[in-house]
Short mmCIF file of C-alpha atoms in Angstrom, two decimals:
data_model
loop_
_atom_site.label_atom_id
_atom_site.label_comp_id
_atom_site.label_asym_id
_atom_site.label_seq_id
_atom_site.Cartn_x
_atom_site.Cartn_y
_atom_site.Cartn_z
CA UNK A 1 -2.45 18.22 52.04
CA UNK A 2 -0.87 16.15 54.67
CA UNK A 3 -3.72 13.64 55.06
CA UNK A 4 -3.46 12.87 51.44
CA UNK A 5 0.19 12.06 51.58
CA UNK A 6 -0.45 9.61 54.61
CA UNK A 7 -3.18 8.02 52.62
CA UNK A 8 -0.87 7.26 49.87
CA UNK A 9 1.81 6.02 52.28
CA UNK A 10 -0.66 3.72 54.11
CA UNK A 11 -2.52 2.22 50.84
CA UNK A 12 -1.38 -0.62 48.84
CA UNK A 13 -1.22 1.53 45.68
CA UNK A 14 2.24 2.76 44.91
CA UNK A 15 2.64 6.16 43.14
CA UNK A 16 4.42 6.33 39.70
CA UNK A 17 7.47 8.72 39.94
CA UNK A 18 7.78 10.58 36.49
CA UNK A 19 11.18 9.72 34.69
CA UNK A 20 14.11 12.12 35.05
CA UNK A 21 14.93 14.72 32.06
CA UNK A 22 16.88 12.62 29.46
CA UNK A 23 16.03 9.20 30.95
CA UNK A 24 15.64 6.13 28.62
CA UNK A 25 12.22 5.41 27.13
CA UNK A 26 9.99 3.05 29.25
CA UNK A 27 8.09 0.00 27.89
CA UNK A 28 4.98 2.12 26.73
CA UNK A 29 7.06 4.73 24.86
CA UNK A 30 9.25 2.06 23.33
CA UNK A 31 5.83 0.04 22.01
CA UNK A 32 4.49 3.34 20.65
CA UNK A 33 7.88 4.69 18.97
CA UNK A 34 8.42 1.03 17.31
CA UNK A 35 4.96 0.45 16.22
CA UNK A 36 4.87 0.19 12.36
CA UNK A 37 1.52 -0.54 10.28
CA UNK A 38 2.04 -4.35 9.14
CA UNK A 39 1.14 -5.27 5.73
CA UNK A 40 2.93 -8.47 5.28
CA UNK A 41 1.51 -11.42 7.46
CA UNK A 42 2.00 -15.08 8.24
CA UNK A 43 -0.80 -17.70 7.66
CA UNK A 44 -0.58 -18.82 11.16
CA UNK A 45 -3.69 -18.07 13.11
CA UNK A 46 -3.71 -15.87 16.23
CA UNK A 47 -4.80 -17.88 19.41
CA UNK A 48 -8.09 -16.90 20.77
CA UNK A 49 -6.74 -15.98 24.17
CA UNK A 50 -4.28 -13.21 22.80
CA UNK A 51 -7.30 -11.88 20.80
CA UNK A 52 -9.38 -11.71 23.93
CA UNK A 53 -6.53 -10.12 25.86
CA UNK A 54 -6.36 -7.43 23.15
CA UNK A 55 -10.06 -6.89 22.98
CA UNK A 56 -9.96 -6.43 26.65
CA UNK A 57 -7.80 -3.41 26.52
CA UNK A 58 -10.07 -1.89 23.91
CA UNK A 59 -13.01 -2.15 26.49
CA UNK A 60 -11.06 0.00 28.97
CA UNK A 61 -10.24 3.08 26.72
CA UNK A 62 -11.57 6.48 27.65
CA UNK A 63 -14.95 7.68 26.07
CA UNK A 64 -17.16 10.68 26.12
CA UNK A 65 -19.29 10.44 29.39
CA UNK A 66 -18.20 6.92 29.93
CA UNK A 67 -20.75 5.79 27.26
CA UNK A 68 -18.37 3.27 25.65
CA UNK A 69 -20.00 3.58 22.40
CA UNK A 70 -18.16 0.78 20.54
CA UNK A 71 -18.85 -2.96 19.30
CA UNK A 72 -16.30 -5.15 18.13
CA UNK A 73 -16.52 -7.97 15.73
CA UNK A 74 -13.73 -10.61 15.27
CA UNK A 75 -13.85 -12.40 11.67
CA UNK A 76 -11.49 -15.11 11.44
CA UNK A 77 -13.39 -17.07 8.60
CA UNK A 78 -11.05 -16.76 5.79
CA UNK A 79 -13.63 -17.59 3.13
CA UNK A 80 -15.61 -14.57 4.39
CA UNK A 81 -12.50 -12.15 4.48
CA UNK A 82 -12.00 -13.24 0.76
CA UNK A 83 -15.37 -12.59 -0.24
CA UNK A 84 -15.38 -9.22 1.27
CA UNK A 85 -12.10 -8.34 -0.18
CA UNK A 86 -13.59 -9.17 -3.49
CA UNK A 87 -16.52 -7.07 -3.26
CA UNK A 88 -14.38 -4.10 -1.92
CA UNK A 89 -12.14 -4.68 -5.24
CA UNK A 90 -15.43 -4.55 -7.21
CA UNK A 91 -16.64 -1.21 -5.88
CA UNK A 92 -13.00 0.30 -6.03
CA UNK A 93 -12.96 -0.66 -9.79
CA UNK A 94 -16.46 0.81 -10.25
CA UNK A 95 -15.32 4.03 -8.46
CA UNK A 96 -12.06 4.32 -10.57
CA UNK A 97 -14.33 4.17 -13.71
CA UNK A 98 -15.62 7.52 -12.43
CA UNK A 99 -12.96 8.99 -10.24
CA UNK A 100 -9.25 8.62 -11.44
CA UNK A 101 -7.07 11.50 -11.51
CA UNK A 102 -3.71 9.49 -11.54
CA UNK A 103 -4.30 8.07 -15.05
CA UNK A 104 -5.39 10.61 -17.68
CA UNK A 105 -8.78 9.83 -18.57
CA UNK A 106 -11.29 11.65 -20.84
CA UNK A 107 -12.36 15.19 -19.96
CA UNK A 108 -15.45 14.11 -17.88
CA UNK A 109 -13.51 11.73 -15.85
CA UNK A 110 -11.01 14.44 -14.76
CA UNK A 111 -13.96 16.94 -14.07
CA UNK A 112 -15.92 14.10 -12.17
CA UNK A 113 -12.71 13.35 -9.89
CA UNK A 114 -12.19 16.88 -9.18
CA UNK A 115 -15.88 17.25 -8.13
CA UNK A 116 -15.31 14.14 -5.77
CA UNK A 117 -12.51 15.52 -4.25
CA UNK A 118 -14.02 18.89 -3.62
CA UNK A 119 -16.95 17.33 -1.77
CA UNK A 120 -15.19 14.28 0.07
CA UNK A 121 -11.56 15.67 0.42
CA UNK A 122 -10.69 13.05 3.02
CA UNK A 123 -11.86 10.10 0.96
CA UNK A 124 -10.29 11.39 -2.16
CA UNK A 125 -6.91 12.89 -0.88
CA UNK A 126 -4.23 11.84 -3.21
CA UNK A 127 -2.62 9.12 -0.84
CA UNK A 128 -6.01 7.09 -0.33
CA UNK A 129 -6.74 7.79 -4.13
CA UNK A 130 -3.70 6.29 -5.12
CA UNK A 131 -4.39 3.21 -2.74
CA UNK A 132 -7.67 2.75 -3.88
CA UNK A 133 -6.28 2.53 -7.48
CA UNK A 134 -3.95 0.08 -6.25
CA UNK A 135 -6.66 -2.16 -4.74
CA UNK A 136 -8.72 -1.85 -7.86
CA UNK A 137 -5.68 -3.15 -9.82
CA UNK A 138 -5.18 -5.85 -7.09
CA UNK A 139 -1.66 -4.95 -6.45
CA UNK A 140 -2.64 -4.17 -2.53
CA UNK A 141 -4.71 -6.52 -0.77
CA UNK A 142 -7.59 -4.77 1.26
CA UNK A 143 -6.65 -6.68 4.32
CA UNK A 144 -3.11 -7.62 3.48
CA UNK A 145 -3.79 -11.43 3.97
CA UNK A 146 -4.20 -10.95 7.81
CA UNK A 147 -5.63 -14.08 9.43
CA UNK A 148 -7.86 -11.96 11.84
CA UNK A 149 -9.59 -8.84 11.07
CA UNK A 150 -11.33 -6.84 13.98
CA UNK A 151 -14.30 -4.60 12.87
CA UNK A 152 -14.78 -1.54 14.91
CA UNK A 153 -18.64 -0.38 14.87
CA UNK A 154 -19.80 2.83 16.86
CA UNK A 155 -23.17 3.56 18.65
CA UNK A 156 -24.73 6.36 16.64
CA UNK A 157 -26.81 7.38 19.44
CA UNK A 158 -23.87 7.79 21.88
CA UNK A 159 -22.60 11.05 23.38
CA UNK A 160 -20.26 13.52 21.77
CA UNK A 161 -17.94 12.07 19.07
CA UNK A 162 -18.60 8.30 19.26
CA UNK A 163 -15.99 7.85 16.20
CA UNK A 164 -13.17 9.42 18.27
CA UNK A 165 -14.03 7.18 21.05
CA UNK A 166 -13.89 4.13 18.79
CA UNK A 167 -10.52 5.36 17.55
CA UNK A 168 -9.13 5.70 21.10
CA UNK A 169 -10.41 2.07 21.98
CA UNK A 170 -8.87 0.86 18.64
CA UNK A 171 -5.51 2.43 19.33
CA UNK A 172 -5.44 0.49 22.86
CA UNK A 173 -5.76 -2.79 21.08
CA UNK A 174 -3.32 -1.86 18.39
CA UNK A 175 -0.56 -0.85 21.01
CA UNK A 176 -1.53 -4.04 23.08
CA UNK A 177 -0.99 -6.17 20.01
CA UNK A 178 2.43 -4.72 19.31
CA UNK A 179 3.51 -5.27 22.85
CA UNK A 180 2.64 -9.05 22.13
CA UNK A 181 4.80 -8.97 19.05
CA UNK A 182 1.72 -8.99 16.81
CA UNK A 183 1.27 -6.79 13.74
CA UNK A 184 -1.94 -4.62 13.08
CA UNK A 185 -2.70 -2.30 10.18
CA UNK A 186 -5.76 0.11 10.32
CA UNK A 187 -7.82 -0.67 7.26
CA UNK A 188 -10.41 2.16 6.40
CA UNK A 189 -10.98 0.73 2.92
CA UNK A 190 -13.99 -1.45 4.38
CA UNK A 191 -16.27 1.60 3.77
CA UNK A 192 -18.10 -0.22 0.80
CA UNK A 193 -18.80 -3.08 3.27
CA UNK A 194 -20.57 -0.63 5.77
CA UNK A 195 -22.63 0.52 2.77
CA UNK A 196 -23.57 -2.57 0.88
CA UNK A 197 -27.03 -3.86 1.89
CA UNK A 198 -25.93 -7.32 1.31
CA UNK A 199 -23.18 -7.27 3.85
CA UNK A 200 -25.05 -5.20 6.16
CA UNK A 201 -27.47 -7.86 6.36
CA UNK A 202 -25.09 -10.68 6.45
CA UNK A 203 -23.00 -9.10 9.29
CA UNK A 204 -26.07 -7.85 11.14
CA UNK A 205 -24.83 -4.16 10.98
CA UNK A 206 -28.08 -2.01 11.58
CA UNK A 207 -29.22 0.91 13.67
CA UNK A 208 -27.69 2.12 16.11
CA UNK A 209 -24.27 0.40 14.82
CA UNK A 210 -22.16 1.83 12.12
CA UNK A 211 -19.05 0.54 10.64
CA UNK A 212 -16.21 2.92 11.46
CA UNK A 213 -12.81 1.12 10.43
CA UNK A 214 -11.19 -2.18 10.65
CA UNK A 215 -8.01 -3.37 12.12
CA UNK A 216 -6.20 -6.42 10.55
CA UNK A 217 -4.22 -8.66 12.95
CA UNK A 218 -1.74 -11.29 12.58
CA UNK A 219 1.78 -12.63 13.13
CA UNK A 220 3.92 -10.42 10.94
CA UNK A 221 6.62 -11.92 8.48
CA UNK A 222 10.15 -10.66 9.52
CA UNK A 223 10.40 -8.14 12.43
CA UNK A 224 8.54 -4.89 10.95
CA UNK A 225 8.64 -2.98 14.05
CA UNK A 226 11.47 -0.39 14.36
CA UNK A 227 11.86 3.38 14.78
CA UNK A 228 11.74 5.43 11.71
CA UNK A 229 11.82 9.41 11.38
CA UNK A 230 8.44 11.06 11.55
CA UNK A 231 7.67 14.73 10.58
CA UNK A 232 7.68 17.16 13.37
CA UNK A 233 4.50 19.08 13.67
CA UNK A 234 4.48 22.82 14.92
CA UNK A 235 3.37 23.32 18.45
CA UNK A 236 2.07 26.39 19.75
CA UNK A 237 2.97 27.04 23.25
CA UNK A 238 1.39 29.52 25.62
CA UNK A 239 3.52 29.98 28.48
CA UNK A 240 2.77 30.63 32.39
CA UNK A 241 4.32 34.11 31.94
CA UNK A 242 2.04 35.21 29.15
CA UNK A 243 4.72 34.77 26.24
CA UNK A 244 4.09 32.62 23.33
CA UNK A 245 6.51 30.43 21.38
CA UNK A 246 6.34 27.85 18.47
CA UNK A 247 8.45 24.80 18.87
CA UNK A 248 9.02 21.68 16.65
CA UNK B 1 13.85 18.35 -10.97
CA UNK B 2 12.89 15.77 -8.70
CA UNK B 3 14.66 12.22 -9.12
CA UNK B 4 11.81 10.31 -10.30
CA UNK B 5 10.93 12.54 -13.04
CA UNK B 6 14.44 11.67 -14.64
CA UNK B 7 13.44 8.24 -14.85
CA UNK B 8 13.45 6.87 -18.32
CA UNK B 9 9.82 5.38 -18.46
CA UNK B 10 7.97 8.54 -17.31
CA UNK B 11 5.91 9.02 -20.65
CA UNK B 12 4.08 5.67 -19.75
CA UNK B 13 1.99 7.41 -17.58
CA UNK B 14 0.49 10.41 -19.48
CA UNK B 15 -0.29 12.89 -16.58
CA UNK B 16 3.11 12.18 -14.89
CA UNK B 17 4.41 15.82 -15.38
CA UNK B 18 0.94 17.08 -14.16
CA UNK B 19 1.13 15.11 -11.07
CA UNK B 20 4.69 16.10 -10.47
CA UNK B 21 3.55 19.58 -9.95
CA UNK B 22 1.07 18.39 -7.20
CA UNK B 23 2.88 15.46 -5.32
CA UNK B 24 6.61 15.07 -4.54
CA UNK B 25 6.92 11.26 -4.08
CA UNK B 26 9.08 9.66 -1.34
CA UNK B 27 12.16 8.02 -2.19
CA UNK B 28 14.31 5.20 -0.71
CA UNK B 29 17.86 4.51 -1.26
CA UNK B 30 18.63 0.82 -1.30
CA UNK B 31 22.39 -0.41 -0.40
CA UNK B 32 22.89 -2.89 -3.09
CA UNK B 33 25.67 -4.42 -1.17
CA UNK B 34 23.90 -5.29 2.07
CA UNK B 35 20.79 -6.25 0.12
CA UNK B 36 20.40 -10.14 0.09
CA UNK B 37 17.01 -10.00 -1.78
CA UNK B 38 14.77 -11.54 1.00
CA UNK B 39 11.88 -9.59 -0.47
CA UNK B 40 10.42 -8.38 3.11
CA UNK B 41 10.43 -4.80 1.81
CA UNK B 42 8.71 -5.67 -1.20
CA UNK B 43 6.06 -7.46 0.62
CA UNK B 44 5.65 -4.96 3.18
CA UNK B 45 5.43 -1.90 0.79
CA UNK B 46 1.90 -0.30 0.92
CA UNK B 47 2.39 1.32 -2.44
CA UNK B 48 4.03 -1.59 -4.28
CA UNK B 49 6.84 0.63 -5.26
CA UNK B 50 9.61 -1.83 -4.66
CA UNK B 51 10.35 -5.08 -6.67
CA UNK B 52 12.84 -7.71 -6.78
CA UNK B 53 15.22 -7.89 -9.70
CA UNK B 54 18.05 -10.08 -10.17
CA UNK B 55 17.86 -11.03 -6.36
CA UNK B 56 18.11 -7.35 -5.38
CA UNK B 57 15.56 -4.93 -4.56
CA UNK B 58 14.93 -1.87 -6.43
CA UNK B 59 12.18 1.06 -6.85
CA UNK B 60 9.80 0.49 -9.79
CA UNK B 61 10.68 2.65 -12.83
CA UNK B 62 7.14 3.93 -13.57
CA UNK B 63 5.68 5.87 -10.62
CA UNK B 64 6.78 4.33 -7.43
CA UNK B 65 3.92 5.87 -5.23
CA UNK B 66 6.07 5.98 -2.15
CA UNK B 67 4.62 8.01 0.88
CA UNK B 68 7.58 7.57 2.77
CA UNK B 69 6.12 5.47 5.65
CA UNK B 70 9.22 3.76 6.37
CA UNK B 71 8.07 0.36 6.46
CA UNK B 72 10.60 -0.83 4.26
CA UNK B 73 13.23 0.93 6.54
CA UNK B 74 11.84 -0.78 9.57
CA UNK B 75 11.44 -4.40 8.15
CA UNK B 76 14.86 -4.70 6.50
CA UNK B 77 17.00 -6.92 8.72
CA UNK B 78 20.30 -5.73 7.49
CA UNK B 79 19.63 -2.04 7.42
CA UNK B 80 20.25 -1.88 3.78
CA UNK B 81 17.35 0.80 3.13
CA UNK B 82 17.47 4.54 3.98
CA UNK B 83 14.42 7.15 3.41
CA UNK B 84 15.88 9.86 1.38
CA UNK B 85 13.20 12.01 0.23
CA UNK B 86 9.99 12.80 1.89
CA UNK B 87 6.51 12.58 0.55
CA UNK B 88 4.85 16.29 -0.01
CA UNK B 89 1.85 17.55 -1.40
CA UNK B 90 1.31 20.98 -3.13
CA UNK B 91 -1.47 23.17 -3.52
CA UNK B 92 -4.67 22.37 -1.60
CA UNK B 93 -3.39 19.34 0.15
CA UNK B 94 0.00 20.76 1.08
CA UNK B 95 1.36 20.00 4.66
CA UNK B 96 1.26 22.88 6.98
CA UNK B 97 3.29 23.85 10.06
CA UNK B 98 5.98 21.05 9.75
CA UNK B 99 9.53 20.83 10.77
CA UNK B 100 12.49 18.47 9.66
CA UNK B 101 11.48 14.76 10.01
CA UNK B 102 13.23 13.20 13.01
CA UNK B 103 13.55 9.88 15.07
CA UNK B 104 11.81 9.90 18.43
CA UNK B 105 13.65 12.35 20.57
CA UNK B 106 14.42 12.38 24.28
CA UNK B 107 13.54 15.48 26.27
#
């Protein structure tokens, strides 16, 4: 034990001391607590060096077995983004013809939407279902007019849960972007793009890659970052002395 | 009875009553004295639930699909918006094991 201690003293690295109880939030916590999804962007393009810096942090995310199963695509071509949004809107409109349980339809529509919900309860959860309806009605932009969109792709052959690994690397990038004062928003309504053969061919998404999700990136209008209340989830706590408690 | 069911245009959406059984929508309260009508919150709203009317912002009458994300609260430069009601789901999608919403806490 003593040897280790000496090594730490002699080395060039310094050890980080954890904060005291009740100490103010540090810079990382501050970024995490103030991060909000930004859905209102300026037209100004993000410079390349900032995007490179953001992508670099995504590269250093933890992954299962250090497989690093991600691939990033940066799309700044506004024509391409517009074309993709148009196709997403088209697909959403088609979907809303069959599955729409907000507006009352005919008897078969209600029945089919229930069926959709039963077999894909994440995609047809009431919140994304309402958002899909808004996209179909063009009240909500797919990428909210962001000047840059980062596509996150995963390597299907990878170890463990590559989708989780991609999510971790994406969150690294998002937090870095917010620490630079940029705005981001996770957009998973890109799923039709990953399914349509036309776009798969055009963007070169082929085996082993699969489109997981996208992150819209840009300078926000106003100052959207700030603290808002969030729900407190129950935490089951198995203590050292064998007792158990639930805290919030 | 939730607040949004009392609004006068509810019949415009036929299944509104049915929806009210499954979903309790979020609500925000706008301080009309502080609001200067810059429209940042209306632009930031993910659900298009806010609109500008007579240079003041207000929640739309018909189905403001607010999910109490708080983007409008955070973006408002004058602190005119406050979250009042939180989005809740019932039946199959109901939220489990949750306490009162709160700001980041220091321990």
